[in-house]
Amino acid sequence: MKLPEIKGFMDFSLVDWDGKASAVIFLPFCNFQCPFCYNTTLVLRPETMQRIPYNEIARYLSKNRSWLDGVAITGGEPTIHKELPNLCKRIKKLDLSVKLDTNGSNSAMMKKLIAQEFVDYVALDVKAPLTLERYSAVIGINAENLLPEIEETIRMLLQGSVDYEFRTTLVPTLHRKEDIEEICHKIIGCKKYFLQNFKGDVETLDPKYMNFKPFSSTCIQEFLKDARRLVPTAFLR
Ligand code: SF4
């Protein structure tokens, strides 16, 4: 059973899956080029990172599964790897839950993972209002063929049975106040929506974002207030 190349592994995290003790697997490459992305090496130069054999990870997971709740699979963008279902299946066989971080651009992969019960929790980044102009500006490439996929993944999660959250990282110069309302109109009724402030001071895909300051806490509180008018399950993370 062919598995995707694994380029990073964290043996323990309390922050990658709310309320759960998880291990984290990092898969390389991404089909977006978000200028504010922090995972520069994983996205742009994964060949410079060492490959981690899954067998080593499996040994660790088997040994520690009595206290680990699950494994978060992140990237890069995990759904661009056609072998992703095999990886999820192997983890589920160890009796561990699987969380998937995704940009939502592969609805067919998501459908397959959900249908086969290979995923227990999905965190989907809704990067911007779902219009060609706004999404393309935030993800750094033309979003024309991606938007229908993202909309379909959002719909699938809203109407489906798998647990999920939507989230948006708010980036100065890229996001504006009115974006929150536009995004929220598309996710009304969702289980959870998290707003995250851009961190700053870390290496970013476009180096100029490294020097950007995050939004002020007053600004972020305003965004949250706007979000809660339409989505009462909105929170700050
Ligand atoms: S932030 Fe954007 S470029 Fe970076 S991994 Fe996520 S979707 Fe890909």
Coordinates of N, CA and C and ligand atoms in Angstrom, one line a residue:
M1 N 0.9 -1.2 0.0 CA 0.0 0.0 0.0 C 0.9 1.3 0.0
K2 N 0.9 2.0 -1.1 CA 1.8 3.2 -1.2 C 1.3 4.3 -0.3
L3 N 2.3 4.9 0.4 CA 1.9 6.0 1.3 C 2.6 7.3 0.8
P4 N 2.0 8.5 1.1 CA 2.6 9.7 0.7 C 3.9 9.9 1.5
E5 N 4.8 10.7 0.9 CA 6.1 11.0 1.5 C 5.8 11.8 2.8
I6 N 6.4 11.5 3.9 CA 6.2 12.2 5.1 C 7.4 13.1 5.4
K7 N 7.3 14.4 5.6 CA 8.4 15.2 5.7 C 8.5 15.9 7.1
G8 N 7.6 15.5 8.0 CA 7.7 16.0 9.4 C 6.9 15.2 10.3
F9 N 7.3 15.1 11.6 CA 6.5 14.4 12.5 C 6.7 15.0 13.9
M10 N 5.6 15.3 14.6 CA 5.7 15.8 15.9 C 5.0 14.8 16.8
D11 N 5.8 14.3 17.8 CA 5.2 13.2 18.6 C 4.1 13.5 19.5
F12 N 4.0 14.8 19.9 CA 3.0 15.2 20.9 C 2.6 16.6 20.7
S13 N 1.3 16.9 20.6 CA 0.8 18.3 20.6 C -0.5 18.4 21.3
L14 N -0.7 19.5 22.0 CA -2.0 19.8 22.6 C -2.7 20.9 21.9
V15 N -2.0 21.4 20.9 CA -2.6 22.6 20.2 C -3.1 22.3 18.8
D16 N -2.8 21.2 18.2 CA -3.2 20.9 16.8 C -4.6 20.4 16.7
W17 N -5.1 19.9 17.8 CA -6.5 19.3 17.8 C -7.1 19.6 19.1
D18 N -8.0 20.6 19.1 CA -8.5 21.2 20.4 C -9.0 20.0 21.3
G19 N -8.5 20.0 22.5 CA -9.0 19.1 23.5 C -8.4 17.7 23.4
K20 N -7.5 17.5 22.4 CA -7.0 16.2 22.2 C -5.4 16.2 22.3
A21 N -4.9 15.0 22.7 CA -3.5 14.8 22.7 C -3.2 14.2 21.3
S22 N -2.5 14.8 20.5 CA -2.3 14.3 19.2 C -0.8 14.3 18.8
A23 N -0.5 13.4 17.8 CA 0.8 13.4 17.1 C 0.4 14.2 15.8
V24 N 1.5 14.7 15.2 CA 1.2 15.5 13.9 C 2.1 15.0 12.8
I25 N 1.5 14.7 11.7 CA 2.3 14.3 10.5 C 2.2 15.4 9.4
F26 N 3.3 15.8 8.9 CA 3.4 16.9 7.9 C 3.7 16.3 6.5
L27 N 2.8 16.6 5.6 CA 3.0 16.2 4.2 C 3.5 17.4 3.3
P28 N 4.3 17.2 2.3 CA 4.9 18.3 1.6 C 4.0 18.9 0.5
F29 N 4.4 20.0 0.0 CA 3.8 20.7 -1.2 C 2.5 21.2 -0.9
C30 N 2.1 22.2 -1.7 CA 0.8 22.8 -1.6 C 0.4 23.4 -3.0
N31 N -0.9 23.3 -3.3 CA -1.4 23.9 -4.6 C -1.7 25.4 -4.4
F32 N -1.6 26.0 -3.2 CA -1.8 27.4 -3.1 C -0.4 28.0 -2.8
Q33 N -0.4 29.3 -2.9 CA 0.8 30.1 -2.7 C 0.5 31.3 -1.7
C34 N -0.2 31.0 -0.7 CA -0.6 32.1 0.2 C 0.7 32.9 0.6
P35 N 0.7 34.2 0.4 CA 2.0 34.9 0.7 C 2.4 34.9 2.1
F36 N 1.4 34.8 3.0 CA 1.6 34.8 4.5 C 1.9 33.4 5.1
C37 N 2.0 32.4 4.2 CA 2.2 31.0 4.7 C 3.5 30.9 5.5
Y38 N 3.4 30.2 6.7 CA 4.6 30.0 7.5 C 5.3 28.8 7.2
N39 N 4.7 27.9 6.4 CA 5.4 26.6 6.1 C 6.2 26.6 4.9
T40 N 7.1 27.6 4.8 CA 7.8 27.8 3.6 C 8.7 26.6 3.1
T41 N 9.4 26.0 3.9 CA 10.3 24.9 3.5 C 9.4 23.7 3.0
L42 N 8.4 23.4 3.8 CA 7.5 22.3 3.5 C 6.8 22.5 2.1
V43 N 6.5 23.8 1.8 CA 5.7 24.1 0.6 C 6.7 24.3 -0.6
L44 N 7.8 25.0 -0.4 CA 8.6 25.4 -1.5 C 9.8 24.5 -1.7
R45 N 10.4 24.0 -0.6 CA 11.7 23.2 -0.7 C 11.6 21.9 0.1
P46 N 10.6 21.1 -0.1 CA 10.5 19.9 0.8 C 11.6 18.9 0.5
E47 N 12.3 19.1 -0.7 CA 13.4 18.1 -1.0 C 14.6 18.4 -0.1
T48 N 14.6 19.5 0.6 CA 15.7 19.8 1.5 C 15.4 19.1 2.9
M49 N 14.2 18.6 3.0 CA 13.8 18.0 4.4 C 14.0 16.5 4.3
Q50 N 14.3 15.9 5.4 CA 14.5 14.5 5.4 C 13.1 13.8 5.4
R51 N 13.1 12.7 4.6 CA 11.9 11.9 4.6 C 11.8 11.0 5.9
I52 N 10.6 10.9 6.5 CA 10.5 10.1 7.7 C 9.7 8.8 7.3
P53 N 10.3 7.7 7.5 CA 9.6 6.4 7.2 C 8.4 6.2 8.0
Y54 N 7.3 5.9 7.4 CA 6.0 5.7 8.2 C 6.2 4.6 9.2
N55 N 7.0 3.6 8.9 CA 7.2 2.5 9.9 C 7.7 3.0 11.3
E56 N 8.6 4.0 11.2 CA 9.1 4.6 12.5 C 7.9 5.2 13.2
I57 N 7.1 6.0 12.5 CA 6.0 6.7 13.1 C 5.0 5.6 13.7
A58 N 4.7 4.6 12.9 CA 3.8 3.6 13.3 C 4.3 2.9 14.6
R59 N 5.6 2.7 14.7 CA 6.1 2.0 15.9 C 5.8 2.9 17.1
Y60 N 6.0 4.2 17.0 CA 5.8 5.2 18.0 C 4.3 5.3 18.4
L61 N 3.5 5.3 17.3 CA 2.0 5.4 17.6 C 1.5 4.2 18.3
S62 N 2.0 3.0 17.9 CA 1.5 1.7 18.5 C 1.9 1.7 20.0
K63 N 3.1 2.2 20.3 CA 3.6 2.2 21.7 C 2.9 3.1 22.6
N64 N 2.4 4.2 22.0 CA 1.8 5.3 22.8 C 0.3 5.5 22.6
R65 N -0.3 4.5 22.0 CA -1.8 4.8 21.6 C -2.7 4.7 22.8
S66 N -2.2 4.3 24.0 CA -3.1 4.2 25.2 C -3.4 5.6 25.6
W67 N -2.5 6.6 25.4 CA -2.8 8.0 25.9 C -2.9 9.0 24.7
L68 N -2.5 8.6 23.5 CA -2.7 9.5 22.4 C -4.2 9.4 21.9
D69 N -4.8 10.5 21.6 CA -6.2 10.5 21.1 C -6.2 10.3 19.6
G70 N -5.2 10.8 18.9 CA -5.2 10.7 17.5 C -4.0 11.3 16.8
V71 N -4.1 11.4 15.4 CA -3.1 12.0 14.6 C -3.6 13.1 13.7
A72 N -3.0 14.2 13.8 CA -3.4 15.3 12.9 C -2.5 15.3 11.7
I73 N -3.1 15.3 10.5 CA -2.4 15.3 9.2 C -2.5 16.7 8.6
T74 N -1.3 17.3 8.4 CA -1.3 18.7 8.0 C -0.2 18.8 6.9
G75 N 0.0 20.1 6.4 CA 1.0 20.3 5.4 C 1.6 21.6 5.5
G76 N 1.9 22.1 4.3 CA 1.4 21.8 2.9 C -0.1 21.5 2.8
E77 N -0.5 20.9 1.7 CA -1.9 20.5 1.6 C -1.9 19.0 1.4
P78 N -2.4 18.3 2.4 CA -2.5 16.8 2.4 C -3.3 16.2 1.2
T79 N -4.4 16.9 0.8 CA -5.3 16.3 -0.1 C -4.7 16.2 -1.6
I80 N -3.6 16.9 -1.8 CA -3.0 16.7 -3.2 C -2.3 15.4 -3.3
H81 N -2.1 14.6 -2.3 CA -1.4 13.4 -2.3 C -2.5 12.2 -2.5
K82 N -2.4 11.6 -3.7 CA -3.4 10.6 -3.9 C -3.3 9.4 -3.0
E83 N -2.2 9.2 -2.3 CA -2.0 8.1 -1.4 C -2.5 8.5 0.0
L84 N -3.1 9.7 0.2 CA -3.6 10.1 1.5 C -4.5 9.1 2.2
P85 N -5.5 8.5 1.4 CA -6.4 7.6 2.1 C -5.7 6.4 2.7
N86 N -4.6 5.9 2.0 CA -3.8 4.8 2.6 C -3.2 5.2 3.9
L87 N -2.7 6.4 4.0 CA -2.1 6.8 5.3 C -3.2 6.9 6.4
C88 N -4.3 7.4 6.1 CA -5.4 7.5 7.1 C -5.8 6.1 7.5
K89 N -5.9 5.2 6.5 CA -6.4 3.9 6.8 C -5.4 3.2 7.8
R90 N -4.1 3.4 7.5 CA -3.1 2.8 8.4 C -3.2 3.3 9.8
I91 N -3.5 4.6 10.0 CA -3.6 5.2 11.3 C -4.8 4.7 12.0
K92 N -5.9 4.6 11.3 CA -7.2 4.1 11.8 C -7.1 2.7 12.3
K93 N -6.2 1.9 11.6 CA -6.0 0.5 12.0 C -5.4 0.4 13.3
L94 N -4.7 1.5 13.8 CA -4.0 1.5 15.1 C -5.0 2.0 16.1
D95 N -6.3 2.1 15.7 CA -7.3 2.6 16.7 C -7.1 4.0 17.1
L96 N -6.5 4.8 16.2 CA -6.4 6.2 16.5 C -7.3 7.1 15.6
S97 N -7.7 8.2 16.1 CA -8.6 9.1 15.3 C -7.7 9.9 14.4
V98 N -8.3 10.4 13.3 CA -7.5 11.2 12.3 C -8.2 12.5 12.1
K99 N -7.3 13.6 12.3 CA -7.8 14.9 12.0 C -7.1 15.4 10.7
L100 N -7.8 16.1 9.8 CA -7.2 16.5 8.6 C -7.3 18.0 8.5
D101 N -6.1 18.7 8.2 CA -6.1 20.1 7.9 C -6.1 20.3 6.4
T102 N -7.0 21.1 5.9 CA -7.0 21.2 4.4 C -7.4 22.6 4.0
N103 N -7.1 22.9 2.7 CA -7.5 24.2 2.1 C -8.8 23.9 1.3
G104 N -9.3 22.7 1.3 CA -10.6 22.4 0.8 C -10.7 22.3 -0.8
S105 N -9.5 22.3 -1.4 CA -9.5 22.3 -2.9 C -9.6 21.0 -3.6
N106 N -9.8 19.9 -2.8 CA -10.0 18.6 -3.4 C -11.2 17.9 -2.8
S107 N -12.4 18.3 -3.4 CA -13.7 17.8 -2.8 C -13.8 16.3 -3.0
A108 N -13.3 15.8 -4.1 CA -13.4 14.3 -4.4 C -12.6 13.5 -3.4
M109 N -11.4 14.0 -3.0 CA -10.7 13.3 -2.0 C -11.4 13.4 -0.6
M110 N -12.0 14.6 -0.3 CA -12.7 14.7 0.9 C -13.9 13.7 1.0
K111 N -14.6 13.6 -0.1 CA -15.7 12.8 -0.2 C -15.3 11.3 0.1
K112 N -14.2 10.9 -0.5 CA -13.7 9.6 -0.4 C -13.3 9.3 1.1
L113 N -12.6 10.2 1.7 CA -12.1 10.0 3.0 C -13.3 9.9 4.0
I114 N -14.3 10.8 3.8 CA -15.5 10.7 4.6 C -16.3 9.4 4.4
A115 N -16.5 9.1 3.2 CA -17.3 7.9 2.9 C -16.6 6.6 3.5
Q116 N -15.3 6.6 3.5 CA -14.6 5.4 4.0 C -14.3 5.5 5.5
E117 N -14.8 6.6 6.1 CA -14.6 6.8 7.5 C -13.1 6.8 7.9
F118 N -12.3 7.4 7.0 CA -10.9 7.5 7.3 C -10.5 8.8 8.0
V119 N -11.5 9.7 8.2 CA -11.2 10.9 8.9 C -12.3 11.2 9.9
D120 N -11.9 11.7 11.1 CA -12.8 12.0 12.2 C -13.1 13.4 12.4
Y121 N -12.2 14.3 11.9 CA -12.3 15.7 12.1 C -11.6 16.4 11.0
V122 N -12.3 17.4 10.5 CA -11.7 18.2 9.4 C -11.6 19.7 9.8
A123 N -10.4 20.3 9.6 CA -10.3 21.7 9.8 C -10.0 22.3 8.4
L124 N -11.0 23.1 8.0 CA -11.0 23.7 6.6 C -10.7 25.2 6.7
D125 N -9.6 25.6 6.0 CA -9.3 27.0 6.0 C -10.2 27.7 4.9
V126 N -11.0 28.6 5.3 CA -11.8 29.4 4.4 C -10.9 30.7 4.3
K127 N -10.2 30.9 3.3 CA -9.1 31.9 3.2 C -9.7 33.3 3.1
A128 N -10.8 33.4 2.4 CA -11.3 34.8 2.0 C -12.8 34.7 1.6
P129 N -13.4 35.8 1.3 CA -14.7 35.7 0.7 C -14.6 34.9 -0.6
L130 N -15.6 34.1 -0.9 CA -15.5 33.1 -2.0 C -15.8 33.8 -3.4
T131 N -15.1 34.8 -3.7 CA -15.1 35.4 -5.0 C -13.8 35.3 -5.7
L132 N -13.8 35.3 -7.0 CA -12.5 35.1 -7.7 C -11.4 36.1 -7.3
E133 N -11.9 37.3 -7.3 CA -10.9 38.4 -7.0 C -10.3 38.3 -5.6
R134 N -11.2 38.1 -4.6 CA -10.7 38.1 -3.2 C -9.9 36.8 -2.9
Y135 N -10.4 35.7 -3.4 CA -9.7 34.4 -3.1 C -8.4 34.4 -3.7
S136 N -8.3 34.8 -5.0 CA -7.0 34.8 -5.7 C -6.0 35.7 -5.0
A137 N -6.5 36.9 -4.5 CA -5.5 37.8 -3.9 C -5.0 37.2 -2.6
V138 N -5.8 36.4 -1.9 CA -5.3 35.9 -0.6 C -4.5 34.6 -0.8
I139 N -4.8 33.8 -1.8 CA -4.0 32.5 -1.9 C -2.9 32.6 -2.9
G140 N -2.7 33.8 -3.5 CA -1.5 34.0 -4.3 C -1.5 33.4 -5.7
I141 N -2.6 32.8 -6.1 CA -2.7 32.2 -7.5 C -4.2 32.4 -7.9
N142 N -4.4 32.2 -9.2 CA -5.8 32.3 -9.8 C -6.6 31.2 -9.2
A143 N -7.7 31.6 -8.6 CA -8.6 30.6 -7.8 C -9.8 30.1 -8.7
E144 N -9.8 30.4 -10.0 CA -10.9 30.1 -10.8 C -11.4 28.6 -10.7
N145 N -10.4 27.7 -10.8 CA -10.8 26.3 -10.8 C -10.9 25.8 -9.4
L146 N -10.4 26.5 -8.4 CA -10.4 26.0 -7.1 C -11.7 26.4 -6.3
L147 N -12.3 27.5 -6.7 CA -13.4 28.0 -5.9 C -14.6 27.0 -5.9
P148 N -14.9 26.4 -7.0 CA -16.0 25.4 -7.0 C -15.7 24.2 -6.1
E149 N -14.4 23.8 -6.0 CA -14.0 22.7 -5.2 C -14.2 23.1 -3.7
I150 N -13.7 24.3 -3.4 CA -13.8 24.8 -2.0 C -15.3 24.9 -1.5
E151 N -16.1 25.5 -2.4 CA -17.5 25.6 -2.1 C -18.1 24.2 -1.9
E152 N -17.8 23.3 -2.7 CA -18.3 21.9 -2.6 C -17.8 21.3 -1.2
T153 N -16.6 21.5 -0.9 CA -16.1 20.9 0.4 C -16.8 21.6 1.6
I154 N -17.0 22.9 1.5 CA -17.8 23.6 2.6 C -19.2 23.0 2.7
R155 N -19.8 22.8 1.5 CA -21.2 22.3 1.5 C -21.2 20.9 2.1
M156 N -20.2 20.0 1.8 CA -20.2 18.7 2.2 C -20.0 18.6 3.8
L157 N -19.2 19.5 4.3 CA -19.0 19.5 5.7 C -20.3 20.0 6.4
L158 N -20.8 21.1 5.9 CA -22.0 21.7 6.5 C -23.2 20.7 6.6
Q159 N -23.3 19.9 5.5 CA -24.4 19.0 5.4 C -24.1 17.5 5.9
G160 N -22.9 17.3 6.1 CA -22.5 15.9 6.4 C -22.4 15.6 7.9
S161 N -21.9 14.4 8.2 CA -21.9 13.9 9.6 C -20.5 14.0 10.3
V162 N -19.5 14.2 9.5 CA -18.1 14.2 10.1 C -17.9 15.6 10.9
D163 N -17.3 15.5 12.0 CA -17.0 16.7 12.8 C -16.0 17.6 12.1
Y164 N -16.2 18.9 12.2 CA -15.3 19.9 11.5 C -15.3 21.2 12.1
E165 N -14.3 22.0 11.6 CA -14.3 23.4 12.0 C -13.9 24.2 10.7
F166 N -14.4 25.4 10.6 CA -13.9 26.3 9.6 C -13.0 27.3 10.3
R167 N -12.0 27.8 9.6 CA -11.1 28.8 10.2 C -10.6 29.8 9.2
T168 N -10.3 31.0 9.6 CA -9.7 32.0 8.7 C -8.5 32.7 9.4
T169 N -7.4 32.7 8.8 CA -6.3 33.5 9.4 C -6.4 34.9 8.8
L170 N -6.5 35.9 9.7 CA -6.7 37.2 9.2 C -5.3 38.0 9.1
V171 N -5.1 38.5 7.9 CA -3.8 39.0 7.6 C -3.9 40.5 7.2
P172 N -3.2 41.4 7.9 CA -3.2 42.8 7.5 C -2.8 43.0 6.1
T173 N -3.4 43.9 5.4 CA -3.3 44.2 4.0 C -4.0 43.2 3.1
L174 N -4.3 42.0 3.5 CA -5.1 41.1 2.7 C -6.6 41.0 3.1
H175 N -6.8 41.1 4.4 CA -8.2 41.0 4.8 C -8.7 42.4 5.3
R176 N -10.0 42.6 5.0 CA -10.7 43.9 5.4 C -11.9 43.5 6.2
K177 N -12.4 44.5 6.9 CA -13.6 44.3 7.8 C -14.7 43.6 7.1
E178 N -15.1 44.0 5.9 CA -16.3 43.5 5.3 C -16.1 42.0 4.8
D179 N -14.8 41.6 4.8 CA -14.6 40.2 4.4 C -15.3 39.2 5.4
I180 N -15.3 39.5 6.7 CA -15.8 38.6 7.7 C -17.3 38.3 7.4
E181 N -18.0 39.4 7.1 CA -19.4 39.1 6.9 C -19.6 38.3 5.6
E182 N -18.8 38.6 4.6 CA -19.0 37.8 3.3 C -18.7 36.3 3.5
I183 N -17.6 36.1 4.3 CA -17.2 34.7 4.6 C -18.4 34.0 5.4
C184 N -18.8 34.7 6.4 CA -19.8 34.1 7.3 C -21.1 33.8 6.6
H185 N -21.5 34.6 5.6 CA -22.7 34.3 4.8 C -22.6 32.9 4.2
K186 N -21.4 32.4 3.9 CA -21.3 31.1 3.2 C -21.2 30.0 4.2
I187 N -21.0 30.3 5.5 CA -20.9 29.2 6.5 C -21.9 29.3 7.6
I188 N -23.0 29.9 7.3 CA -24.1 30.1 8.3 C -24.5 28.7 8.8
G189 N -24.6 28.5 10.1 CA -25.1 27.2 10.6 C -23.9 26.3 10.9
C190 N -22.7 26.7 10.7 CA -21.6 25.8 10.9 C -21.4 25.5 12.4
K191 N -20.7 24.3 12.7 CA -20.5 23.9 14.0 C -19.5 24.8 14.8
K192 N -18.4 25.2 14.1 CA -17.4 26.0 14.8 C -16.7 26.8 13.7
Y193 N -16.4 28.1 14.0 CA -15.6 28.9 13.1 C -14.6 29.7 14.0
F194 N -13.3 29.5 13.6 CA -12.3 30.2 14.4 C -11.6 31.3 13.5
L195 N -11.4 32.4 14.2 CA -10.6 33.5 13.6 C -9.3 33.5 14.2
Q196 N -8.2 33.5 13.4 CA -6.9 33.4 13.9 C -6.1 34.7 13.4
N197 N -5.4 35.3 14.3 CA -4.6 36.5 13.9 C -3.3 36.0 13.2
F198 N -2.9 36.7 12.2 CA -1.6 36.5 11.6 C -0.5 36.7 12.7
K199 N 0.5 35.9 12.7 CA 1.5 36.0 13.7 C 2.6 37.0 13.5
G200 N 3.1 37.2 12.3 CA 4.2 38.1 12.1 C 5.5 37.5 12.7
D201 N 6.6 38.1 12.3 CA 7.9 37.7 12.8 C 8.3 36.3 12.6
V202 N 7.7 35.7 11.6 CA 8.2 34.3 11.2 C 8.4 34.3 9.7
E203 N 9.2 33.4 9.2 CA 9.5 33.3 7.8 C 8.2 33.1 7.0
T204 N 8.0 33.8 6.0 CA 6.7 33.7 5.2 C 7.0 33.5 3.7
L205 N 6.1 32.9 3.0 CA 6.3 32.6 1.6 C 6.7 33.8 0.8
D206 N 6.0 34.9 1.0 CA 6.5 36.2 0.5 C 7.2 37.0 1.6
P207 N 8.5 37.1 1.5 CA 9.3 37.7 2.6 C 8.7 39.0 3.2
K208 N 8.0 39.8 2.4 CA 7.6 41.1 2.9 C 6.6 40.9 4.1
Y209 N 5.9 39.8 4.1 CA 4.9 39.6 5.1 C 5.5 39.3 6.5
M210 N 6.8 39.0 6.5 CA 7.5 38.7 7.7 C 7.5 39.9 8.6
N211 N 7.5 41.1 8.0 CA 7.6 42.3 8.8 C 6.3 42.9 9.1
F212 N 5.2 42.3 8.6 CA 3.9 42.8 8.9 C 3.5 42.6 10.4
K213 N 2.9 43.6 11.0 CA 2.4 43.4 12.4 C 1.0 42.7 12.3
P214 N 0.7 41.9 13.3 CA -0.7 41.3 13.3 C -1.7 42.4 13.5
F215 N -3.0 42.1 13.3 CA -4.0 43.1 13.7 C -4.0 43.3 15.2
S216 N -4.4 44.5 15.6 CA -4.5 44.8 17.0 C -5.6 44.0 17.7
S217 N -5.6 43.8 19.0 CA -6.6 43.0 19.6 C -8.0 43.7 19.5
T218 N -8.0 45.0 19.5 CA -9.3 45.7 19.3 C -9.9 45.4 17.9
C219 N -9.0 45.4 16.9 CA -9.5 45.0 15.6 C -10.0 43.6 15.5
I220 N -9.3 42.7 16.1 CA -9.7 41.3 16.1 C -11.0 41.1 16.8
Q221 N -11.2 41.8 17.9 CA -12.5 41.7 18.7 C -13.6 42.2 17.8
E222 N -13.4 43.3 17.1 CA -14.4 43.8 16.1 C -14.8 42.8 15.1
F223 N -13.7 42.1 14.5 CA -14.0 41.1 13.5 C -14.8 40.0 14.2
L224 N -14.5 39.6 15.4 CA -15.3 38.5 16.0 C -16.7 38.9 16.2
K225 N -16.9 40.2 16.7 CA -18.3 40.7 16.9 C -19.1 40.6 15.5
D226 N -18.4 41.0 14.4 CA -19.1 41.0 13.1 C -19.4 39.5 12.8
A227 N -18.5 38.6 13.0 CA -18.7 37.2 12.7 C -19.9 36.6 13.5
R228 N -19.9 37.0 14.7 CA -21.0 36.4 15.6 C -22.4 36.8 15.2
R229 N -22.5 38.0 14.5 CA -23.9 38.4 14.1 C -24.5 37.3 13.2
L230 N -23.6 36.7 12.4 CA -24.1 35.6 11.5 C -23.8 34.2 11.9
V231 N -22.7 34.1 12.6 CA -22.2 32.7 13.0 C -22.0 32.8 14.5
P232 N -22.9 32.5 15.4 CA -22.8 32.6 16.8 C -21.7 31.6 17.4
T233 N -21.3 30.6 16.5 CA -20.3 29.7 17.0 C -18.9 30.1 16.6
A234 N -18.7 31.4 16.4 CA -17.4 31.9 16.0 C -16.6 32.2 17.3
F235 N -15.3 31.9 17.2 CA -14.4 32.1 18.4 C -13.1 32.6 17.9
L236 N -12.3 33.2 18.8 CA -10.9 33.5 18.5 C -10.0 32.4 18.9
R237 N -9.0 32.2 18.1 CA -8.0 31.2 18.5 C -6.6 31.8 18.5
Ligands
SF4_1 S1 -1.1 28.6 4.1 FE1 -1.6 28.5 2.0 S2 0.3 28.0 0.9 FE2 0.6 27.5 3.1 S3 0.1 25.4 3.3 FE3 -1.8 26.5 3.8 S4 -2.9 26.6 1.9 FE4 -0.8 26.1 1.4

